[in-house]
C-alpha angles and dihedrals in degrees: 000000000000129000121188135191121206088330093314122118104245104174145335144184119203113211144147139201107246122250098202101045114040101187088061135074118182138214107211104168140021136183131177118185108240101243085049087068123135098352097108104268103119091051084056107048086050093044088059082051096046083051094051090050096051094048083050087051098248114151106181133060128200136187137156138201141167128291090239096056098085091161092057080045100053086044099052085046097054094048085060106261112143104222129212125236101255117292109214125236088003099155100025127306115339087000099121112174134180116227122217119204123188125184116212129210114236118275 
């Protein structure tokens, strides 16, 4: 998902739809430009992904972040993710992460 402002590239999440489990979608990335913050744009963006999992059938919807990123956190939590406590090594040695889990309703 892209959204632009007068050209410019305002936001994005990168996400995909899994192939191994078909009940699951994914956000793996996402980026706000910093002058797009808190207006709105990011619960958007995950609200059209939110929209193209559910038309696929998906029904679940994953993401993960740092423990240090307590924005990302805060935001995953008020667009109604439940997060995990820090797992640690997650991704490799020293490389703790917190997973997010929502469940969507049916489209």
């Amino acid at each position: 998902m892209v959204a632009e402002a007068n050209g410019d590239l305002a936001g994005f999440v990168i996400g995909f739809l899994s192939p191994s489990q078909p009940d699951e979608a994914h956000i793996h990335f996402t980026g706000i430009a910093p002058r797009w913050r808190r207006t709105g744009l990011a619960q958007d963006l995950y609200e059209r992904f939110f929209t193209t999992a559910r038309e696929h059938g998906r029904t679940t919807v994953r993401a993960l972040t740092s423990p240090q990123n307590t924005t990302s956190i805060r935001f995953h939590e008020s667009m109604g993710f439940t997060s995990s406590e820090p797992i640690k090594d997650y991704d490799g040695p020293t490389l703790d992460r917190v997973t997010f889990v929502r469940h969507l309703d049916p489209a």
